[in-house]
């Protein structure tokens, strides 16, 4: 999502009653905080904000909010939805500057599915992490990270060490090479492999049993000879 601008109104009244009144009038209560300035309570148009939230990349895209003629650069940090109606209830924004460093979750994008032998054999892409949490400058948040599936067979996976990160981006998890996604075998192929392994185990047991019988017969013949 490209940077965008929203027009807001400063609001003096806060609280549940004021928030309900705003929502009835097609607006959303929001707060701008940070930047060594006092929190600023604002009201935003419901339709525009909801479209941005559902358009993707909302929490990783810088916005400009025009508050009664004063423009403030912000990064959305959180939003609340009504658990029943999926209605946008409230939004929190963080003031940013050229020196602001933020912690954000950057979404993963997977490419070259057609170049994965495992997927060609009917395997399934099992995504362990749809996004990766990083620390980076607010004005250079990556749009996404790319996971290349080229050459991956059944049982193979993509780890964070396989993902290229920009120089100014740091991971919040640094103590392990965590898994991003794996190529899982389909259920049908698993059962066939298990059945084949079971047949091989029976063959081995049969061979061992035959050897044991042979040894027993040889021992019996030896006993007869001694008699």
JSON list of N, CA, C and O in Angstrom, two decimals, residues 1-7 28 44-65 76 79 81 88 91 93:
[
{"chain": "A", "resi": 1, "resn": "UNK", "atom": "N", "xyz": [0.84, -1.18, 0.00]},
{"chain": "A", "resi": 1, "resn": "UNK", "atom": "CA", "xyz": [0.00, 0.00, 0.00]},
{"chain": "A", "resi": 1, "resn": "UNK", "atom": "C", "xyz": [0.88, 1.24, 0.00]},
{"chain": "A", "resi": 1, "resn": "UNK", "atom": "O", "xyz": [1.82, 1.34, 0.76]},
{"chain": "A", "resi": 2, "resn": "UNK", "atom": "N", "xyz": [0.57, 2.21, -0.87]},
{"chain": "A", "resi": 2, "resn": "UNK", "atom": "CA", "xyz": [1.32, 3.45, -0.91]},
{"chain": "A", "resi": 2, "resn": "UNK", "atom": "C", "xyz": [0.91, 4.35, 0.25]},
{"chain": "A", "resi": 2, "resn": "UNK", "atom": "O", "xyz": [-0.17, 4.19, 0.83]},
{"chain": "A", "resi": 3, "resn": "UNK", "atom": "N", "xyz": [1.79, 5.32, 0.57]},
{"chain": "A", "resi": 3, "resn": "UNK", "atom": "CA", "xyz": [1.45, 6.27, 1.61]},
{"chain": "A", "resi": 3, "resn": "UNK", "atom": "C", "xyz": [0.15, 6.99, 1.24]},
{"chain": "A", "resi": 3, "resn": "UNK", "atom": "O", "xyz": [-0.09, 7.27, 0.07]},
{"chain": "A", "resi": 4, "resn": "UNK", "atom": "N", "xyz": [-0.66, 7.31, 2.22]},
{"chain": "A", "resi": 4, "resn": "UNK", "atom": "CA", "xyz": [-1.95, 7.92, 1.95]},
{"chain": "A", "resi": 4, "resn": "UNK", "atom": "C", "xyz": [-2.21, 9.00, 2.99]},
{"chain": "A", "resi": 4, "resn": "UNK", "atom": "O", "xyz": [-1.49, 9.14, 3.98]},
{"chain": "A", "resi": 5, "resn": "UNK", "atom": "N", "xyz": [-3.26, 9.78, 2.76]},
{"chain": "A", "resi": 5, "resn": "UNK", "atom": "CA", "xyz": [-3.62, 10.87, 3.67]},
{"chain": "A", "resi": 5, "resn": "UNK", "atom": "C", "xyz": [-5.06, 10.73, 4.11]},
{"chain": "A", "resi": 5, "resn": "UNK", "atom": "O", "xyz": [-5.94, 10.36, 3.33]},
{"chain": "A", "resi": 6, "resn": "UNK", "atom": "N", "xyz": [-5.29, 11.03, 5.39]},
{"chain": "A", "resi": 6, "resn": "UNK", "atom": "CA", "xyz": [-6.64, 11.02, 5.96]},
{"chain": "A", "resi": 6, "resn": "UNK", "atom": "C", "xyz": [-6.90, 12.39, 6.60]},
{"chain": "A", "resi": 6, "resn": "UNK", "atom": "O", "xyz": [-6.00, 12.99, 7.18]},
{"chain": "A", "resi": 7, "resn": "UNK", "atom": "N", "xyz": [-8.13, 12.85, 6.46]},
{"chain": "A", "resi": 7, "resn": "UNK", "atom": "CA", "xyz": [-8.51, 14.12, 7.08]},
{"chain": "A", "resi": 7, "resn": "UNK", "atom": "C", "xyz": [-9.26, 13.81, 8.36]},
{"chain": "A", "resi": 7, "resn": "UNK", "atom": "O", "xyz": [-10.21, 13.02, 8.38]},
{"chain": "A", "resi": 28, "resn": "UNK", "atom": "N", "xyz": [-14.78, 7.30, 13.37]},
{"chain": "A", "resi": 28, "resn": "UNK", "atom": "CA", "xyz": [-14.08, 6.38, 14.27]},
{"chain": "A", "resi": 28, "resn": "UNK", "atom": "C", "xyz": [-13.21, 7.20, 15.23]},
{"chain": "A", "resi": 28, "resn": "UNK", "atom": "O", "xyz": [-12.44, 8.06, 14.79]},
{"chain": "A", "resi": 44, "resn": "UNK", "atom": "N", "xyz": [-11.98, 10.11, 12.76]},
{"chain": "A", "resi": 44, "resn": "UNK", "atom": "CA", "xyz": [-11.68, 9.82, 11.36]},
{"chain": "A", "resi": 44, "resn": "UNK", "atom": "C", "xyz": [-12.92, 9.29, 10.66]},
{"chain": "A", "resi": 44, "resn": "UNK", "atom": "O", "xyz": [-13.79, 8.68, 11.29]},
{"chain": "A", "resi": 45, "resn": "UNK", "atom": "N", "xyz": [-13.01, 9.48, 9.34]},
{"chain": "A", "resi": 45, "resn": "UNK", "atom": "CA", "xyz": [-14.15, 8.93, 8.60]},
{"chain": "A", "resi": 45, "resn": "UNK", "atom": "C", "xyz": [-14.12, 7.40, 8.59]},
{"chain": "A", "resi": 45, "resn": "UNK", "atom": "O", "xyz": [-13.11, 6.79, 8.22]},
{"chain": "A", "resi": 46, "resn": "UNK", "atom": "N", "xyz": [-15.22, 6.78, 8.99]},
{"chain": "A", "resi": 46, "resn": "UNK", "atom": "CA", "xyz": [-15.28, 5.32, 9.13]},
{"chain": "A", "resi": 46, "resn": "UNK", "atom": "C", "xyz": [-14.97, 4.60, 7.82]},
{"chain": "A", "resi": 46, "resn": "UNK", "atom": "O", "xyz": [-14.16, 3.67, 7.79]},
{"chain": "A", "resi": 47, "resn": "UNK", "atom": "N", "xyz": [-15.61, 5.00, 6.75]},
{"chain": "A", "resi": 47, "resn": "UNK", "atom": "CA", "xyz": [-15.50, 4.28, 5.48]},
{"chain": "A", "resi": 47, "resn": "UNK", "atom": "C", "xyz": [-14.06, 4.24, 4.98]},
{"chain": "A", "resi": 47, "resn": "UNK", "atom": "O", "xyz": [-13.55, 3.19, 4.58]},
{"chain": "A", "resi": 48, "resn": "UNK", "atom": "N", "xyz": [-13.38, 5.39, 5.01]},
{"chain": "A", "resi": 48, "resn": "UNK", "atom": "CA", "xyz": [-12.01, 5.46, 4.48]},
{"chain": "A", "resi": 48, "resn": "UNK", "atom": "C", "xyz": [-11.05, 4.60, 5.30]},
{"chain": "A", "resi": 48, "resn": "UNK", "atom": "O", "xyz": [-10.22, 3.88, 4.75]},
{"chain": "A", "resi": 49, "resn": "UNK", "atom": "N", "xyz": [-11.16, 4.69, 6.62]},
{"chain": "A", "resi": 49, "resn": "UNK", "atom": "CA", "xyz": [-10.25, 3.92, 7.48]},
{"chain": "A", "resi": 49, "resn": "UNK", "atom": "C", "xyz": [-10.49, 2.43, 7.32]},
{"chain": "A", "resi": 49, "resn": "UNK", "atom": "O", "xyz": [-9.55, 1.63, 7.23]},
{"chain": "A", "resi": 50, "resn": "UNK", "atom": "N", "xyz": [-11.75, 2.02, 7.29]},
{"chain": "A", "resi": 50, "resn": "UNK", "atom": "CA", "xyz": [-12.08, 0.60, 7.15]},
{"chain": "A", "resi": 50, "resn": "UNK", "atom": "C", "xyz": [-11.56, 0.05, 5.82]},
{"chain": "A", "resi": 50, "resn": "UNK", "atom": "O", "xyz": [-11.06, -1.08, 5.76]},
{"chain": "A", "resi": 51, "resn": "UNK", "atom": "N", "xyz": [-11.65, 0.82, 4.75]},
{"chain": "A", "resi": 51, "resn": "UNK", "atom": "CA", "xyz": [-11.11, 0.38, 3.46]},
{"chain": "A", "resi": 51, "resn": "UNK", "atom": "C", "xyz": [-9.60, 0.20, 3.53]},
{"chain": "A", "resi": 51, "resn": "UNK", "atom": "O", "xyz": [-9.06, -0.76, 2.97]},
{"chain": "A", "resi": 52, "resn": "UNK", "atom": "N", "xyz": [-8.92, 1.08, 4.25]},
{"chain": "A", "resi": 52, "resn": "UNK", "atom": "CA", "xyz": [-7.46, 0.94, 4.40]},
{"chain": "A", "resi": 52, "resn": "UNK", "atom": "C", "xyz": [-7.11, -0.30, 5.21]},
{"chain": "A", "resi": 52, "resn": "UNK", "atom": "O", "xyz": [-6.16, -1.03, 4.89]},
{"chain": "A", "resi": 53, "resn": "UNK", "atom": "N", "xyz": [-7.87, -0.56, 6.28]},
{"chain": "A", "resi": 53, "resn": "UNK", "atom": "CA", "xyz": [-7.59, -1.72, 7.13]},
{"chain": "A", "resi": 53, "resn": "UNK", "atom": "C", "xyz": [-7.73, -3.01, 6.33]},
{"chain": "A", "resi": 53, "resn": "UNK", "atom": "O", "xyz": [-6.88, -3.91, 6.40]},
{"chain": "A", "resi": 54, "resn": "UNK", "atom": "N", "xyz": [-8.81, -3.13, 5.57]},
{"chain": "A", "resi": 54, "resn": "UNK", "atom": "CA", "xyz": [-9.07, -4.36, 4.83]},
{"chain": "A", "resi": 54, "resn": "UNK", "atom": "C", "xyz": [-8.33, -4.41, 3.49]},
{"chain": "A", "resi": 54, "resn": "UNK", "atom": "O", "xyz": [-8.36, -5.44, 2.81]},
{"chain": "A", "resi": 55, "resn": "UNK", "atom": "N", "xyz": [-7.64, -3.34, 3.14]},
{"chain": "A", "resi": 55, "resn": "UNK", "atom": "CA", "xyz": [-6.89, -3.32, 1.88]},
{"chain": "A", "resi": 55, "resn": "UNK", "atom": "C", "xyz": [-5.53, -3.99, 1.97]},
{"chain": "A", "resi": 55, "resn": "UNK", "atom": "O", "xyz": [-4.88, -4.22, 0.96]},
{"chain": "A", "resi": 56, "resn": "UNK", "atom": "N", "xyz": [-5.07, -4.29, 3.20]},
{"chain": "A", "resi": 56, "resn": "UNK", "atom": "CA", "xyz": [-3.78, -4.95, 3.38]},
{"chain": "A", "resi": 56, "resn": "UNK", "atom": "C", "xyz": [-2.66, -3.96, 3.64]},
{"chain": "A", "resi": 56, "resn": "UNK", "atom": "O", "xyz": [-2.67, -2.84, 3.13]},
{"chain": "A", "resi": 57, "resn": "UNK", "atom": "N", "xyz": [-1.70, -4.38, 4.46]},
{"chain": "A", "resi": 57, "resn": "UNK", "atom": "CA", "xyz": [-0.53, -3.54, 4.75]},
{"chain": "A", "resi": 57, "resn": "UNK", "atom": "C", "xyz": [-0.82, -2.34, 5.63]},
{"chain": "A", "resi": 57, "resn": "UNK", "atom": "O", "xyz": [0.00, -1.41, 5.70]},
{"chain": "A", "resi": 58, "resn": "UNK", "atom": "N", "xyz": [-1.94, -2.36, 6.33]},
{"chain": "A", "resi": 58, "resn": "UNK", "atom": "CA", "xyz": [-2.33, -1.18, 7.12]},
{"chain": "A", "resi": 58, "resn": "UNK", "atom": "C", "xyz": [-1.31, -0.85, 8.20]},
{"chain": "A", "resi": 58, "resn": "UNK", "atom": "O", "xyz": [-0.94, 0.32, 8.39]},
{"chain": "A", "resi": 59, "resn": "UNK", "atom": "N", "xyz": [-0.83, -1.86, 8.91]},
{"chain": "A", "resi": 59, "resn": "UNK", "atom": "CA", "xyz": [0.07, -1.63, 10.04]},
{"chain": "A", "resi": 59, "resn": "UNK", "atom": "C", "xyz": [1.53, -1.43, 9.63]},
{"chain": "A", "resi": 59, "resn": "UNK", "atom": "O", "xyz": [2.39, -1.24, 10.50]},
{"chain": "A", "resi": 60, "resn": "UNK", "atom": "N", "xyz": [1.82, -1.48, 8.34]},
{"chain": "A", "resi": 60, "resn": "UNK", "atom": "CA", "xyz": [3.21, -1.28, 7.89]},
{"chain": "A", "resi": 60, "resn": "UNK", "atom": "C", "xyz": [3.32, -0.12, 6.90]},
{"chain": "A", "resi": 60, "resn": "UNK", "atom": "O", "xyz": [4.36, 0.04, 6.26]},
{"chain": "A", "resi": 61, "resn": "UNK", "atom": "N", "xyz": [2.26, 0.68, 6.77]},
{"chain": "A", "resi": 61, "resn": "UNK", "atom": "CA", "xyz": [2.26, 1.79, 5.81]},
{"chain": "A", "resi": 61, "resn": "UNK", "atom": "C", "xyz": [2.12, 3.12, 6.52]},
{"chain": "A", "resi": 61, "resn": "UNK", "atom": "O", "xyz": [1.21, 3.32, 7.33]},
{"chain": "A", "resi": 62, "resn": "UNK", "atom": "N", "xyz": [3.03, 4.03, 6.22]},
{"chain": "A", "resi": 62, "resn": "UNK", "atom": "CA", "xyz": [2.99, 5.37, 6.81]},
{"chain": "A", "resi": 62, "resn": "UNK", "atom": "C", "xyz": [1.82, 6.15, 6.23]},
{"chain": "A", "resi": 62, "resn": "UNK", "atom": "O", "xyz": [1.53, 6.07, 5.03]},
{"chain": "A", "resi": 63, "resn": "UNK", "atom": "N", "xyz": [1.15, 6.90, 7.09]},
{"chain": "A", "resi": 63, "resn": "UNK", "atom": "CA", "xyz": [0.03, 7.73, 6.66]},
{"chain": "A", "resi": 63, "resn": "UNK", "atom": "C", "xyz": [0.26, 9.17, 7.11]},
{"chain": "A", "resi": 63, "resn": "UNK", "atom": "O", "xyz": [1.00, 9.44, 8.06]},
{"chain": "A", "resi": 64, "resn": "UNK", "atom": "N", "xyz": [-0.35, 10.09, 6.41]},
{"chain": "A", "resi": 64, "resn": "UNK", "atom": "CA", "xyz": [-0.36, 11.50, 6.82]},
{"chain": "A", "resi": 64, "resn": "UNK", "atom": "C", "xyz": [-1.78, 11.84, 7.25]},
{"chain": "A", "resi": 64, "resn": "UNK", "atom": "O", "xyz": [-2.73, 11.62, 6.49]},
{"chain": "A", "resi": 65, "resn": "UNK", "atom": "N", "xyz": [-1.92, 12.34, 8.46]},
{"chain": "A", "resi": 65, "resn": "UNK", "atom": "CA", "xyz": [-3.23, 12.73, 8.96]},
{"chain": "A", "resi": 65, "resn": "UNK", "atom": "C", "xyz": [-3.29, 14.25, 9.07]},
{"chain": "A", "resi": 65, "resn": "UNK", "atom": "O", "xyz": [-2.46, 14.88, 9.74]},
{"chain": "A", "resi": 76, "resn": "UNK", "atom": "N", "xyz": [0.16, 3.44, 11.74]},
{"chain": "A", "resi": 76, "resn": "UNK", "atom": "CA", "xyz": [-0.87, 2.74, 12.54]},
{"chain": "A", "resi": 76, "resn": "UNK", "atom": "C", "xyz": [-0.22, 1.66, 13.39]},
{"chain": "A", "resi": 76, "resn": "UNK", "atom": "O", "xyz": [0.58, 0.87, 12.89]},
{"chain": "A", "resi": 79, "resn": "UNK", "atom": "N", "xyz": [-5.53, -1.52, 15.98]},
{"chain": "A", "resi": 79, "resn": "UNK", "atom": "CA", "xyz": [-6.93, -1.16, 15.78]},
{"chain": "A", "resi": 79, "resn": "UNK", "atom": "C", "xyz": [-7.80, -2.23, 16.42]},
{"chain": "A", "resi": 79, "resn": "UNK", "atom": "O", "xyz": [-7.40, -3.38, 16.57]},
{"chain": "A", "resi": 81, "resn": "UNK", "atom": "N", "xyz": [-11.59, -4.16, 16.49]},
{"chain": "A", "resi": 81, "resn": "UNK", "atom": "CA", "xyz": [-12.81, -4.47, 15.75]},
{"chain": "A", "resi": 81, "resn": "UNK", "atom": "C", "xyz": [-13.84, -5.03, 16.72]},
{"chain": "A", "resi": 81, "resn": "UNK", "atom": "O", "xyz": [-13.50, -5.73, 17.67]},
{"chain": "A", "resi": 88, "resn": "UNK", "atom": "N", "xyz": [-15.13, -1.49, 12.82]},
{"chain": "A", "resi": 88, "resn": "UNK", "atom": "CA", "xyz": [-13.94, -0.82, 13.33]},
{"chain": "A", "resi": 88, "resn": "UNK", "atom": "C", "xyz": [-14.32, 0.09, 14.50]},
{"chain": "A", "resi": 88, "resn": "UNK", "atom": "O", "xyz": [-15.15, 0.98, 14.36]},
{"chain": "A", "resi": 91, "resn": "UNK", "atom": "N", "xyz": [-8.68, 3.24, 16.56]},
{"chain": "A", "resi": 91, "resn": "UNK", "atom": "CA", "xyz": [-7.36, 3.09, 15.93]},
{"chain": "A", "resi": 91, "resn": "UNK", "atom": "C", "xyz": [-6.33, 3.89, 16.72]},
{"chain": "A", "resi": 91, "resn": "UNK", "atom": "O", "xyz": [-6.62, 5.01, 17.17]},
{"chain": "A", "resi": 93, "resn": "UNK", "atom": "N", "xyz": [-2.43, 5.50, 16.48]},
{"chain": "A", "resi": 93, "resn": "UNK", "atom": "CA", "xyz": [-1.37, 5.89, 15.56]},
{"chain": "A", "resi": 93, "resn": "UNK", "atom": "C", "xyz": [-0.14, 6.37, 16.33]},
{"chain": "A", "resi": 93, "resn": "UNK", "atom": "O", "xyz": [-0.28, 7.00, 17.39]}
]
